[in-house]
Amino acid sequence: MGYSDQRFNVNLSILFTELPLLERPAAAAAAGFTAIELWWPWVDAPTPEQSELDALKQAIEDAGVQLVGLNFYAGQLPGPDRGALSIPGEESEKFRANLSVAADFAKSLGCTALNALYGNRVEGVDPATQDELALENLVLAAREADRVGAILLIEALNKPESPLCPIVSAPKAIETVDKVNAATGLGNAKFLMDLYHLSMNGEDLPSVIAAYADKTGHVQIADNPGRGAPGTGSLPLEGLLDQLKKTGYEGWVGLEYKAADAAASFEWLPREARAAR
């Protein structure tokens, strides 16, 4: 067991950001990885020019890496936003406009997981109104994901860093997953279990894994404190991933941590364990 028994991918929206976007897939491949994920890369453009989509697709294909996860449009990320789908008006409209674009892009690269970030509470808007809009948009997202053979991921963030986001615990994310699946009948909404966010919330990680592994579609890791590479903080990430594996989780583990020099930050993971099997 241990790290050598996992299927890791690199999140190119947080690692290798010292490089231009189109150079990052090759950098991940040069570091020994064969799989990547991305937040929506165009923070100002839910519907970018086709030439931009084509250029990114080409860069991923040329690098020989597999795209395994992609966010729908989520506003300024990184930045002040935590998603767009629960925000009435322009942001919700941008999210809807992005759905088919993101789904088609994912399909073109064989990516089967799409993450829909909920968004922050908005001052002066009734939370119930936001939640109603959110469910409408998550249903649309689940249908788009299903159209391209993908799952829809719903992620719990952490309250200290995302105080205005209402999904800041594993149970709240699972409740949302269940609501979406009940509304669509598709069963393709899954939990995105980010062990860093859950630890920042003070949640009992072994209990979360035991309770929700069967509803988990994707996992992300960073150490805590600091959101750095495994071994820079105090989280027992290797043991937690072993526990996940023993529950039957066979999915991806996204490396979503901060590092000034991405290539130098992978020393905790033997090179032969970086290529996904």
mmCIF file of C-alpha atoms in Angstrom, residues 138-152 177-190:
data_model
loop_
_atom_site.group_PDB
_atom_site.id
_atom_site.type_symbol
_atom_site.label_atom_id
_atom_site.label_comp_id
_atom_site.label_asym_id
_atom_site.label_seq_id
_atom_site.Cartn_x
_atom_site.Cartn_y
_atom_site.Cartn_z
ATOM 1 C CA LEU A 138 -26.683 21.441 -10.632
ATOM 2 C CA VAL A 139 -29.436 19.455 -12.339
ATOM 3 C CA LEU A 140 -28.488 21.065 -15.666
ATOM 4 C CA ALA A 141 -24.817 20.309 -14.953
ATOM 5 C CA ALA A 142 -25.546 16.684 -14.067
ATOM 6 C CA ARG A 143 -27.442 16.254 -17.352
ATOM 7 C CA GLU A 144 -24.602 17.808 -19.343
ATOM 8 C CA ALA A 145 -22.094 15.572 -17.594
ATOM 9 C CA ASP A 146 -24.271 12.540 -18.296
ATOM 10 C CA ARG A 147 -24.527 13.543 -21.973
ATOM 11 C CA VAL A 148 -20.760 13.146 -22.318
ATOM 12 C CA GLY A 149 -20.458 10.077 -20.093
ATOM 13 C CA ALA A 150 -19.083 11.971 -17.083
ATOM 14 C CA ILE A 151 -19.834 12.275 -13.387
ATOM 15 C CA LEU A 152 -20.694 15.563 -11.692
ATOM 16 C CA VAL A 177 -25.141 15.144 -3.950
ATOM 17 C CA ASP A 178 -28.225 13.260 -2.777
ATOM 18 C CA LYS A 179 -30.550 16.141 -3.721
ATOM 19 C CA VAL A 180 -29.131 16.347 -7.232
ATOM 20 C CA ASN A 181 -29.363 12.591 -7.773
ATOM 21 C CA ALA A 182 -32.947 12.583 -6.485
ATOM 22 C CA ALA A 183 -33.850 15.427 -8.857
ATOM 23 C CA THR A 184 -32.249 13.912 -11.971
ATOM 24 C CA GLY A 185 -32.584 10.165 -11.398
ATOM 25 C CA LEU A 186 -29.194 9.865 -13.116
ATOM 26 C CA GLY A 187 -27.128 8.913 -10.080
ATOM 27 C CA ASN A 188 -24.047 10.595 -11.540
ATOM 28 C CA ALA A 189 -23.511 13.244 -8.843
ATOM 29 C CA LYS A 190 -20.596 12.313 -6.572
#
